[in-house]
Coordinates of C-alpha atoms and ligand atoms in Angstrom, one line a residue:
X746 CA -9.6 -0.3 25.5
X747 CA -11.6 -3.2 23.9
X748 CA -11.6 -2.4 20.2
X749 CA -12.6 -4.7 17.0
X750 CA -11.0 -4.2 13.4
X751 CA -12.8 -5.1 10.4
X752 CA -10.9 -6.1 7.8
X753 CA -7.3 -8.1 8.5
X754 CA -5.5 -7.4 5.7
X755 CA -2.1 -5.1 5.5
X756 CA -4.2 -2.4 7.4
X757 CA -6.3 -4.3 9.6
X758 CA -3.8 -6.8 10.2
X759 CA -0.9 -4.5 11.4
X760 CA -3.2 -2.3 13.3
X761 CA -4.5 -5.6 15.3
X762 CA -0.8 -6.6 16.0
X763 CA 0.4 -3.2 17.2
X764 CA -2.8 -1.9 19.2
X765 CA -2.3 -5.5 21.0
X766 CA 1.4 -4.6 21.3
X767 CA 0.3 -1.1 23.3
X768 CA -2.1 -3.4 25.8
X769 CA -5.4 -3.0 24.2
X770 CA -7.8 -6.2 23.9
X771 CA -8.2 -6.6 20.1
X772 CA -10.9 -8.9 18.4
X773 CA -10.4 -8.9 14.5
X774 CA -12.9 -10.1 12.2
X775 CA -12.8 -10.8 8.7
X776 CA -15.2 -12.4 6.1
X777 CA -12.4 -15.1 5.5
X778 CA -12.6 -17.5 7.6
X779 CA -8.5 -18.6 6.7
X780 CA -7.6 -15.4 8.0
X781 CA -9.3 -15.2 11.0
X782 CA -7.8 -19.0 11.5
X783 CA -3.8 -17.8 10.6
X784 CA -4.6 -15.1 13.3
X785 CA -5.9 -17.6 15.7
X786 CA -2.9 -19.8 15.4
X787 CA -0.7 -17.0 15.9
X788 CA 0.4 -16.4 12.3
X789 CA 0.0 -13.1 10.1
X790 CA -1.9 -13.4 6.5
X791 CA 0.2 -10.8 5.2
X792 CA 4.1 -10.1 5.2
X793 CA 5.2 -7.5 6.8
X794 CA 8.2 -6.4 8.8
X795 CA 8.0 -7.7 12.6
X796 CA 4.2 -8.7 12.2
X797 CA 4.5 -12.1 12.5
X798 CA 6.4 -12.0 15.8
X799 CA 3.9 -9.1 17.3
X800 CA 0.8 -11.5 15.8
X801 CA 2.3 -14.6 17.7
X802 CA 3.3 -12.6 21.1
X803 CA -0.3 -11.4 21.3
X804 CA -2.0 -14.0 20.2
X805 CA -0.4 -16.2 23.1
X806 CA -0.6 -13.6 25.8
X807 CA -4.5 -13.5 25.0
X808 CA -4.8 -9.8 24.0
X809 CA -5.5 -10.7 20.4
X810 CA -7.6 -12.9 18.7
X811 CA -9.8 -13.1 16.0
X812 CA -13.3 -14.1 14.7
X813 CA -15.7 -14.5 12.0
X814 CA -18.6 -13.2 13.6
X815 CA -19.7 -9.8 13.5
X816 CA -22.0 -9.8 16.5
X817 CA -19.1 -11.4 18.8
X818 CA -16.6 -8.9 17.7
X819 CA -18.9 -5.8 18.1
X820 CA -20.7 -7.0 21.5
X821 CA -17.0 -7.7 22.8
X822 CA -15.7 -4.2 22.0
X823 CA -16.1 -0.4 22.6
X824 CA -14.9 1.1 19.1
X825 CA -14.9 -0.6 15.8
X826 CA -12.0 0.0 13.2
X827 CA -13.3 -0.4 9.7
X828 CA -10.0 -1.5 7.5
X829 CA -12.3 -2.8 4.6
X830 CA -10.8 -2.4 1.0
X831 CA -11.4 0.6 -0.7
X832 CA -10.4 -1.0 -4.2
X833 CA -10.9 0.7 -8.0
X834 CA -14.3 0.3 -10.0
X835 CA -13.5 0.3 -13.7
X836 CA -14.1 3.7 -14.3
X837 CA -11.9 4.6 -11.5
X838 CA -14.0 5.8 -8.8
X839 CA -14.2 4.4 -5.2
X840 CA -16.0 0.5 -4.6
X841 CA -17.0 1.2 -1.2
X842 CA -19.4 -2.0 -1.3
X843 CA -17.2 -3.6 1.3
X844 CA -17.7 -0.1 3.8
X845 CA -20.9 -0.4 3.1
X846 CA -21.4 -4.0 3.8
X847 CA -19.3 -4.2 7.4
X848 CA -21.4 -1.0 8.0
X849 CA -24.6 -2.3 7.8
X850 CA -22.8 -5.9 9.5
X851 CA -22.1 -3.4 12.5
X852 CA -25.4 -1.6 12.8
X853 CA -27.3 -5.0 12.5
X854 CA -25.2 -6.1 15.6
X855 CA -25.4 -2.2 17.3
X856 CA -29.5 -2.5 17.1
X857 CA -28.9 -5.2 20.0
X858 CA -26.1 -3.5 21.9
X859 CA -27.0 -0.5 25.2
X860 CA -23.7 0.2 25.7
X861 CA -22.2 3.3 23.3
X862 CA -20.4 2.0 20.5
X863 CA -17.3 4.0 18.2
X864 CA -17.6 3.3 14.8
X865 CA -14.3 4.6 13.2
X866 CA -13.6 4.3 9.5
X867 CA -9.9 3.8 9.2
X868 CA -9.8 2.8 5.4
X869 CA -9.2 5.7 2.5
X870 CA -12.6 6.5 1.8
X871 CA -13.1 10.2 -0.7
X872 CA -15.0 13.1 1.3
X873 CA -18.5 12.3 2.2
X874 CA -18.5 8.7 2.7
X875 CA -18.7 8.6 6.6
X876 CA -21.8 11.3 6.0
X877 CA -23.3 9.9 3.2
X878 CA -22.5 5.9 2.7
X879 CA -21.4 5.1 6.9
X880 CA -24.1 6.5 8.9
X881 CA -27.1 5.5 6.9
X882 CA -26.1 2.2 6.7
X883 CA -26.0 1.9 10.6
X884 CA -29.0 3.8 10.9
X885 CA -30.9 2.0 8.7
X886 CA -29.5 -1.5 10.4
X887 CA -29.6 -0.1 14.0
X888 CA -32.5 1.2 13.8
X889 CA -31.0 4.0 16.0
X890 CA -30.0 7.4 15.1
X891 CA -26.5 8.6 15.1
X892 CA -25.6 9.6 18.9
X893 CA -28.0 7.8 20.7
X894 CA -26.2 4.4 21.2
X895 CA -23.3 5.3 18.7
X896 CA -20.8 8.1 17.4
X897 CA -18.3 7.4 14.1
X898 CA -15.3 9.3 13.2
X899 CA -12.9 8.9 10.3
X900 CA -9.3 7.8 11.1
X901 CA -7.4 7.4 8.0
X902 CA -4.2 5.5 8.5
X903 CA -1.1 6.6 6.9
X904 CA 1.3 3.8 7.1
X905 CA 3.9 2.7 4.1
X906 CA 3.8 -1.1 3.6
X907 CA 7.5 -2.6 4.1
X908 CA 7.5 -0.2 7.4
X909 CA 4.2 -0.6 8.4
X910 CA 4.8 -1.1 12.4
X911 CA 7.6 1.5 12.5
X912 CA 5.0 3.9 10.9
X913 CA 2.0 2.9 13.3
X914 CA 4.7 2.7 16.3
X915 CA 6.0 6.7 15.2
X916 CA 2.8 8.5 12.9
X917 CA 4.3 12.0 11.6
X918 CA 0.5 12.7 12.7
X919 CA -2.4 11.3 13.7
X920 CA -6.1 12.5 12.0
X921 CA -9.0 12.0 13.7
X922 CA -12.3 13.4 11.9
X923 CA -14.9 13.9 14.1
X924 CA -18.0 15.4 15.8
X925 CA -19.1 12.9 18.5
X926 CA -17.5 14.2 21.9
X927 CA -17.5 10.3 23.3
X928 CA -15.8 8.7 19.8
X929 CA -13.3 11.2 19.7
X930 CA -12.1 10.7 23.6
X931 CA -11.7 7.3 22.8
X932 CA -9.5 7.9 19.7
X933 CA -7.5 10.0 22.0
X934 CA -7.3 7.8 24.3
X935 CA -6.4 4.4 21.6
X936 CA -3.4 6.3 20.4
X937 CA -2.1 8.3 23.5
X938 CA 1.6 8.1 24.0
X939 CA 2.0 7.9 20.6
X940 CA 4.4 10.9 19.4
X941 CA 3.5 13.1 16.3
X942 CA 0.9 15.9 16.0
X943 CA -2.8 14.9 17.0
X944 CA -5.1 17.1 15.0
X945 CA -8.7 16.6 15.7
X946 CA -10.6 17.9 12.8
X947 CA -14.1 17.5 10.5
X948 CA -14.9 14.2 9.2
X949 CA -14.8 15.5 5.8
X950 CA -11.2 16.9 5.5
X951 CA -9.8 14.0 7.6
X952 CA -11.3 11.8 4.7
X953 CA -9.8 14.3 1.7
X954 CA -6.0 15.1 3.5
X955 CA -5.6 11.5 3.0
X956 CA -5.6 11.9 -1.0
X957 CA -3.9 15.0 -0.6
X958 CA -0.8 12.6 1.2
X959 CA -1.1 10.2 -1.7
X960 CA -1.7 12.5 -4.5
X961 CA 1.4 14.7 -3.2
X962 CA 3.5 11.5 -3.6
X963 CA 2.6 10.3 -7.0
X964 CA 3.1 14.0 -7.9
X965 CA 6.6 14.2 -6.6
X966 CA 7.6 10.3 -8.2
X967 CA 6.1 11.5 -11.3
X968 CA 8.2 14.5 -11.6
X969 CA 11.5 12.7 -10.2
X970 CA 10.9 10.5 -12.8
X971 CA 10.3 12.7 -15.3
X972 CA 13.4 14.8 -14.8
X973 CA 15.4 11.4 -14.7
X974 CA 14.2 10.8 -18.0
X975 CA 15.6 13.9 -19.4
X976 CA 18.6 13.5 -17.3
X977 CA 19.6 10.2 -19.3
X978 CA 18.8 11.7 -22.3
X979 CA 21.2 14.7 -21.7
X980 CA 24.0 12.7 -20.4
X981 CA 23.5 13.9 -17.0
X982 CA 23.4 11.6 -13.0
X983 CA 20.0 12.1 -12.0
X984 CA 20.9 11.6 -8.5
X985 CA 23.6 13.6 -8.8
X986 CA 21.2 16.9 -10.4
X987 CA 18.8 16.4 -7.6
X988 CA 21.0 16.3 -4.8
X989 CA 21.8 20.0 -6.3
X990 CA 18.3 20.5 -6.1
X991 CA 17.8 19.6 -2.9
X992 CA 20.7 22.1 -1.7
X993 CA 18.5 24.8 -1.9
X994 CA 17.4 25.2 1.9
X995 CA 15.5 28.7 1.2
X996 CA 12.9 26.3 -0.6
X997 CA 13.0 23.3 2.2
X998 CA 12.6 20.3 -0.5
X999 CA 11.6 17.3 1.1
X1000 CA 13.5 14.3 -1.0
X1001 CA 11.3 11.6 0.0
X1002 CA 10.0 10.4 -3.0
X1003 CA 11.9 12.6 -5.2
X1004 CA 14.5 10.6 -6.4
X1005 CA 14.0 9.5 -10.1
X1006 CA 13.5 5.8 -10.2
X1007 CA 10.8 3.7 -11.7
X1008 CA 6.9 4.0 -11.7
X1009 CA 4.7 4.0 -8.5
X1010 CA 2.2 1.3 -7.8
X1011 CA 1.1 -0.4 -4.8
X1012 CA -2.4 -0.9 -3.6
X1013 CA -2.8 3.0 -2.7
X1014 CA -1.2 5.7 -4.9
X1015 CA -2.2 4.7 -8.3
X1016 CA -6.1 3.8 -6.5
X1017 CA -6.3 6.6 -4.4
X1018 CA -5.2 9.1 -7.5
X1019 CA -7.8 7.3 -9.8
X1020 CA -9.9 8.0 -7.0
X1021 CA -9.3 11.8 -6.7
X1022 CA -9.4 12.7 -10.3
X1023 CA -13.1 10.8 -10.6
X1024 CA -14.4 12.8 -7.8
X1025 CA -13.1 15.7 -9.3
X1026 CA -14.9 15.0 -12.6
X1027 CA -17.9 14.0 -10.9
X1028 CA -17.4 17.7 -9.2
X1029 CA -17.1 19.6 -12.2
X1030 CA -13.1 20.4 -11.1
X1031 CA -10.6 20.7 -13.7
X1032 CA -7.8 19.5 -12.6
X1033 CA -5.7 18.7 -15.2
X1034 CA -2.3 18.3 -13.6
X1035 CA -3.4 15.3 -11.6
X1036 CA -5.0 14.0 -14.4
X1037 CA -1.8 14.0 -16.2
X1038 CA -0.2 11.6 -13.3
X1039 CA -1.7 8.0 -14.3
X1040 CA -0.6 8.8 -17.9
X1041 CA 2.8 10.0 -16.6
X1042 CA 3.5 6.8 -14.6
X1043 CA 2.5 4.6 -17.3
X1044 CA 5.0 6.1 -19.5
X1045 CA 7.7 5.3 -17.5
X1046 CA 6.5 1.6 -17.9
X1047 CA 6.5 1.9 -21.7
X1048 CA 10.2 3.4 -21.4
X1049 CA 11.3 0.1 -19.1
X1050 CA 9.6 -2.0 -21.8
X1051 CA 11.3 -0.4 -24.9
X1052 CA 14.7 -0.2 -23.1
X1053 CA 14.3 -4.4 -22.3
X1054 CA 13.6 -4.8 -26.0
X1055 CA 16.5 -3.0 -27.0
X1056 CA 19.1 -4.9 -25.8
X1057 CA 17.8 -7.5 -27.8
X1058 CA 17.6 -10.6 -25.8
X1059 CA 15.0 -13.1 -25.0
X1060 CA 16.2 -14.3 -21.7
X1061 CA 15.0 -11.8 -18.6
X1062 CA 15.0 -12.3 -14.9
X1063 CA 13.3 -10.4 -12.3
X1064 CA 15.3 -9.9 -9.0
X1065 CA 11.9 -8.9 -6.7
X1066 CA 8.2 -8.4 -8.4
X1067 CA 6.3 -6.3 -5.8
X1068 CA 5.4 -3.3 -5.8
X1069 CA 8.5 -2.1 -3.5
X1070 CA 11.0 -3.9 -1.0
X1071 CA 9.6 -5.5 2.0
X1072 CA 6.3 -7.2 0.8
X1073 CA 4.8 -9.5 -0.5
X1074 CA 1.9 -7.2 -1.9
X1075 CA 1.9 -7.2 -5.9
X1076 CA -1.3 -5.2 -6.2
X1077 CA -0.9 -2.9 -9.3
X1078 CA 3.0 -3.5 -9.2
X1079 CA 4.6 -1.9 -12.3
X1080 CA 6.8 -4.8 -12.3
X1081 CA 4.0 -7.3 -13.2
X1082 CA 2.7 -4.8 -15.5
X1083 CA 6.3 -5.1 -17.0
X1084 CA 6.3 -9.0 -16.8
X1085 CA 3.2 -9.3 -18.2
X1086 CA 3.9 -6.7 -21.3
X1087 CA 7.5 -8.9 -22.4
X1088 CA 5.8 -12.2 -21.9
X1089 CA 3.5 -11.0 -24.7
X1090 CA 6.3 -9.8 -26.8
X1091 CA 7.5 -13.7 -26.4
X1092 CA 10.1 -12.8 -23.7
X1093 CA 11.7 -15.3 -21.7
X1094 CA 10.8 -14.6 -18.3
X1095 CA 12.0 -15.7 -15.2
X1096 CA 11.1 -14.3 -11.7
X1097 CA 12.6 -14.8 -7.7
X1098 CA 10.8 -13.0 -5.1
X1099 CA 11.7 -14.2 -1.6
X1100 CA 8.7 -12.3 0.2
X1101 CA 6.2 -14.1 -2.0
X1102 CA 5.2 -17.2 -1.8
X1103 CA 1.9 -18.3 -4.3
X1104 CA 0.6 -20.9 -1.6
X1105 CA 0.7 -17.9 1.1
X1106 CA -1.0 -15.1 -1.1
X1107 CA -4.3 -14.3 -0.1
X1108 CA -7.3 -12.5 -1.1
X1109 CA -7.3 -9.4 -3.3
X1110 CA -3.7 -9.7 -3.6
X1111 CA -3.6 -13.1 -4.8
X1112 CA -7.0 -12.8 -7.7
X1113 CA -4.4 -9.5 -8.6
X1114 CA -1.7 -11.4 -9.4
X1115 CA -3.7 -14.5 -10.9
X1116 CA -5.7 -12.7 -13.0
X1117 CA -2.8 -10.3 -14.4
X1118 CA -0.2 -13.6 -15.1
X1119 CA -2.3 -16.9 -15.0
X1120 CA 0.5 -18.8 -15.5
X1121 CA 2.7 -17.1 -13.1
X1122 CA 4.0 -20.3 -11.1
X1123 CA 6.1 -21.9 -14.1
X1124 CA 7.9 -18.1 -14.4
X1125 CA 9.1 -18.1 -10.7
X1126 CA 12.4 -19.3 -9.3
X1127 CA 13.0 -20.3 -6.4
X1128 CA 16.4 -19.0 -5.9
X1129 CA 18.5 -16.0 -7.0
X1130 CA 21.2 -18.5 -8.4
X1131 CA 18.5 -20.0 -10.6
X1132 CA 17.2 -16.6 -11.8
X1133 CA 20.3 -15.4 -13.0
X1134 CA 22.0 -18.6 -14.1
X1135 CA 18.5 -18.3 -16.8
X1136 CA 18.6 -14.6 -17.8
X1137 CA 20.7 -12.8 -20.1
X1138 CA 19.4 -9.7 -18.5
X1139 CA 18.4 -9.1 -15.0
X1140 CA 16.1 -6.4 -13.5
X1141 CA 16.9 -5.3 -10.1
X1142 CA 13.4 -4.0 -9.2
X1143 CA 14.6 -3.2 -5.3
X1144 CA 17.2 -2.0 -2.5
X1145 CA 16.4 -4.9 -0.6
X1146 CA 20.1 -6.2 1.1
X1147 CA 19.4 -9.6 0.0
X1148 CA 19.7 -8.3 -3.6
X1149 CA 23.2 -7.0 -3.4
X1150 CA 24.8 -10.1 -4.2
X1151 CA 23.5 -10.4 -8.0
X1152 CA 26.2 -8.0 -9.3
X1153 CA 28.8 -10.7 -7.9
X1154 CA 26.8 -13.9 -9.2
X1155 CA 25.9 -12.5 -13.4
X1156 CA 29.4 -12.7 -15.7
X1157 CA 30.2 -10.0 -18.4
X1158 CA 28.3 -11.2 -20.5
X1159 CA 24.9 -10.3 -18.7
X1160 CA 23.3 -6.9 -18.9
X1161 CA 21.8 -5.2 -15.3
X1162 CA 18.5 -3.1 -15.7
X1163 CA 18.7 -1.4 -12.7
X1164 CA 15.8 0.6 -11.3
X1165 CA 16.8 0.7 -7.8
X1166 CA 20.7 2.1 -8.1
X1167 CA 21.8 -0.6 -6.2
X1168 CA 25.1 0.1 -4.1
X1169 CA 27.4 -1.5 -5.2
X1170 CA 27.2 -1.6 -9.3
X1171 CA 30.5 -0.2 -9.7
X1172 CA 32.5 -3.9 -9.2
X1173 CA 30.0 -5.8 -12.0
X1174 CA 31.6 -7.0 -14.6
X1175 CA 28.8 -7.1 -17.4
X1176 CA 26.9 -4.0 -19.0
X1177 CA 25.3 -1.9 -16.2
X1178 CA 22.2 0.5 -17.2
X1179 CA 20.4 3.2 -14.7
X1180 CA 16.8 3.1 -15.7
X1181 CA 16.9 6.4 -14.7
X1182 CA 20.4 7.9 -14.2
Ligands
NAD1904 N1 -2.2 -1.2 2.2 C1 -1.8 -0.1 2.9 O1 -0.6 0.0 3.1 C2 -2.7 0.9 3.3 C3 -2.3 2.0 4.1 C4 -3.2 3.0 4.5 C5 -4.5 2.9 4.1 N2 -4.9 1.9 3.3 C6 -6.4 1.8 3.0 O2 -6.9 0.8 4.0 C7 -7.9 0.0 3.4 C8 -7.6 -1.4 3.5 O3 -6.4 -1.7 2.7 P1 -5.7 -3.1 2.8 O4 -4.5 -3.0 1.9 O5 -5.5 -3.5 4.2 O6 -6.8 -4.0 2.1 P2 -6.8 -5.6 2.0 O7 -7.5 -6.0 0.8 O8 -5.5 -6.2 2.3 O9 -7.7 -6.0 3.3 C9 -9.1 -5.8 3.3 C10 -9.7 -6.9 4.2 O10 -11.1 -6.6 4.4 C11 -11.8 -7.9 4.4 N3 -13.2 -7.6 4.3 C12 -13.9 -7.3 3.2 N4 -15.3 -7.2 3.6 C13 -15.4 -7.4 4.9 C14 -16.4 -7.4 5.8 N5 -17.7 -7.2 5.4 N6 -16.2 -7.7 7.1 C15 -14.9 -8.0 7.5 N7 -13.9 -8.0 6.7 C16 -14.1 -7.7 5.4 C17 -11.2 -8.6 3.3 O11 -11.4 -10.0 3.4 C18 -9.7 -8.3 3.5 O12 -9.1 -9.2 4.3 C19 -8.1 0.6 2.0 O13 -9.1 1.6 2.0 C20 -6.7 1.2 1.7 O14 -6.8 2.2 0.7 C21 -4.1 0.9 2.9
UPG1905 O1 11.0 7.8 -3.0 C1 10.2 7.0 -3.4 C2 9.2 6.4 -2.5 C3 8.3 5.6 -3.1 N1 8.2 5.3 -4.4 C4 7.2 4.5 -5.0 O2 5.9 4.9 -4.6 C5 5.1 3.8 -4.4 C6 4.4 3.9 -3.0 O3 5.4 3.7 -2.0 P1 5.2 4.0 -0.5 O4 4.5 5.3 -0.3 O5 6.5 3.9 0.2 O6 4.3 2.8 0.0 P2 2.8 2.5 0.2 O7 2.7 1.3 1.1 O8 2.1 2.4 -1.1 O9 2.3 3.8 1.0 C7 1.5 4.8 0.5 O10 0.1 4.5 0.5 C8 -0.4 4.1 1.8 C9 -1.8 3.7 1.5 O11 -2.6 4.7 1.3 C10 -0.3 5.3 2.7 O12 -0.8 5.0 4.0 C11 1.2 5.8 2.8 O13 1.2 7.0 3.5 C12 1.7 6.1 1.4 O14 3.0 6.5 1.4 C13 5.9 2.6 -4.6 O15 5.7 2.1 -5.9 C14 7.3 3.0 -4.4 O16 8.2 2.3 -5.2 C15 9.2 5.9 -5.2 O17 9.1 5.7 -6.5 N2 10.1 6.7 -4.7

């Protein structure tokens, strides 16, 4: 199928790669122009697991490629992708200026298109948006009605950043919201041979079982975490406790995301929960256990923060700063908030990330990490050695493998914050704390 994604970020990006991977002609198109020329030239804008390769293999065999041009990307396709940002306002409700910008960008171009066109809202958008914010716009641009040259569905896309194309390539299920008989073959048709439950569904609960997904896992971190707390505080393995827990097959405990470690963060759950609890208000819904989550999660950063200070030394390196293992995405990354809190207390700080790299960051990402820590570049390291040769304590933010040599490069005198329970803690020689266990 001939299909164009809006939006190449960590989405829009991996989708391109891995629909181009399955034989479909992909055009992507994005309002920056370096992105659409890293794509051209057979490079990703984003890390991520086995995109680069898929990005250059498709890119050279001609079945992807990438433009700035609205019109070209929608007259050269059959279903559009929107993979926009869906960022925080202030007050924590959706933005959903950039939906509503590519949607009226579309229907401008759809007003001079016969054939049918699928317009197919991939990003997390709350319930309502496809009905209320996505159809007028093309509409109104169009100057069509809804079904005469054009259907939309909602799509939202579930993938985990750090396993992004192993997600796309194997969905635990696939969502597709919609009412238009023609949009929804195509959907079917985009993702068949995919394995994984296909439930075809209303527009409006394929755009809220998203937030259920995310809400559900900020939940369950939240309580892990929360439990780990108490744990530590009675003396007791954490890991060990909740390994009891999960025992219990009558109650068929899922332990993904379970397991008491540090805050969540990332570009999704602590957005997408923001997100929830202000429709909810706006709704007149109490809901006051998800309203209890953000304030949970923060704690846990307060604890990390106290805990650092308590060891009394100046002198702290950060083994990894995004928001898990695998990326190079530090949007809303507890870690920065960490870095950023113990710089202001006068800390020391001293970071090495090998997935970032400041003169590859790009859009939202990079203003998120430049407006948290201005002066971010004289804080990173470019080597492990030199991170820990600085610090008199390191944080081990993530299981990455590359990590697991630290424990055999710090000396007794350093202190390990671990918040990842690295393997293989039990042959350092220094002081050794669990943030959680
Ligand atoms: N990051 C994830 O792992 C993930 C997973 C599932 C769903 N989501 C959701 O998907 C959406 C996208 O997330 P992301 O992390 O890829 O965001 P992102 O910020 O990485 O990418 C968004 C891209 O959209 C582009 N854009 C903005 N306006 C545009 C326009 N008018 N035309 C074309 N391009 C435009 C931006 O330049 C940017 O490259 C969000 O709603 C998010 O909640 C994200
Ligand atoms: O057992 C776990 C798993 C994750 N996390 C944390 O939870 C956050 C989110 O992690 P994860 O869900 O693995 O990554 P994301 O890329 O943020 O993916 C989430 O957000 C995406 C965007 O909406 C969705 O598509 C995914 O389904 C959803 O898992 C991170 O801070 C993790 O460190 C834990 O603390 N414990």
């Amino acid at each position: 199928m001939k299909v164009s994604i809006f939006g190449l970020g960590y989405v829009g990006t991996v989708c391109a790669a891995c629909l181009a991977e399955r034989g479909h002609d992909v055009i992507g198109c994005d309002v920056s122009e370096a992105k659409v020329d890293l794509i051209n030239s057979g490079r990703s804008p984003i890390i991520e697991k086995d995109v680069g390769e898929l990005v250059a293999a498709n890119v050279a065999s001609g079945r992807l490629k990438a433009s700035s041009s609205t019109e070209e990307a929608v007259m050269n396709s059959d279903l559009s992708l929107l993979c926009v940002g869906t960022p925080s306002r202030p007050n924590g409700s959706l933005d959903l200026s950039a939906v509503q910008a590519v949607s009226r960008q579309i229907g401008s171009s759809l007003s001079r298109k016969a054939d049918y066109h699928s317009v197919v809202v991939r990003s997390t958008v709350l319930p309502g948006t496809l009905s209320d914010i996505v159809i007028p716009a093309l509409q109104a641009t169009a100057s069509r009605k809804l079904g005469e040259t054009f259907g939309v569905a909602s799509n939202p896309e579930f993938m985990r950043e750090g396993s992004a194309v192993a997600d796309f390539n194997n969905p635990a299920k696939t969502v597709i919201g919609v009412d238009d008989e023609i949009t929804r073959d195509r959907l079917l048709e985009l993702y068949a041979g995919l394995p994984g439950r296909v439930v075809v569904t209303e527009p409006r609960l394929a755009e809220l079982v998203k937030y259920t997904d995310n809400t559900w896992h900020a939940l369950k971190v939240a309580f892990g975490n929360e439990i780990g707390n108490i744990c530590k505080a009675a003396g007791v393995d954490s890991h060990e406790l909740m390994e009891v827990f999960f025992a219990d097959t009558k109650l068929n405990i899922s332990n993904a995301y379970l397991l008491p470690g540090f805050a969540f963060g990332g570009s999704c759950l602590p957005k997408d929960v923001r997100a929830i609890n202000a429709y909810a208000i706006q709704n007149d819904v109490e809901a006051p256990l998800l309203k209890s989550l953000l304030p949970s999660n923060k704690q846990q950063v307060e604890r990390a923060l106290d805990r650092l200070l308590s060891y009394g030394k100046r002198k702290i390196g950060f083994l990894g700063f995004s928001f898990k293992a695998g990326t190079d995405d530090l949007r809303e990354s507890p870690y920065l908030e960490l870095i950023e809190r113990l710089v202001g207390k006068g800390c020391d700080i001293r970071i090495f990330d090998p997935n970032v790299s400041l003169a590859k960051l790009m859009g939202a990402n990079k203003t998120y990490l430049m407006n948290a820590i201005p002066h971010v570049t004289q804080l990173m390291v470019p080597s492990l050695d030199e991170m820990v040769m600085h610090s008199d304590v390191v944080v081990a933010t993530s299981r990455s493998p590359e990590y697991e040599t630290v424990v055999d490069k710090m000396n007794a005198d350093q202190t390990l914050l671990d918040m990842a329970r690295l393997p293989n803690t039990n042959r350092f020689a220094g002081t050794y704390d669990g943030i959680n266990w």
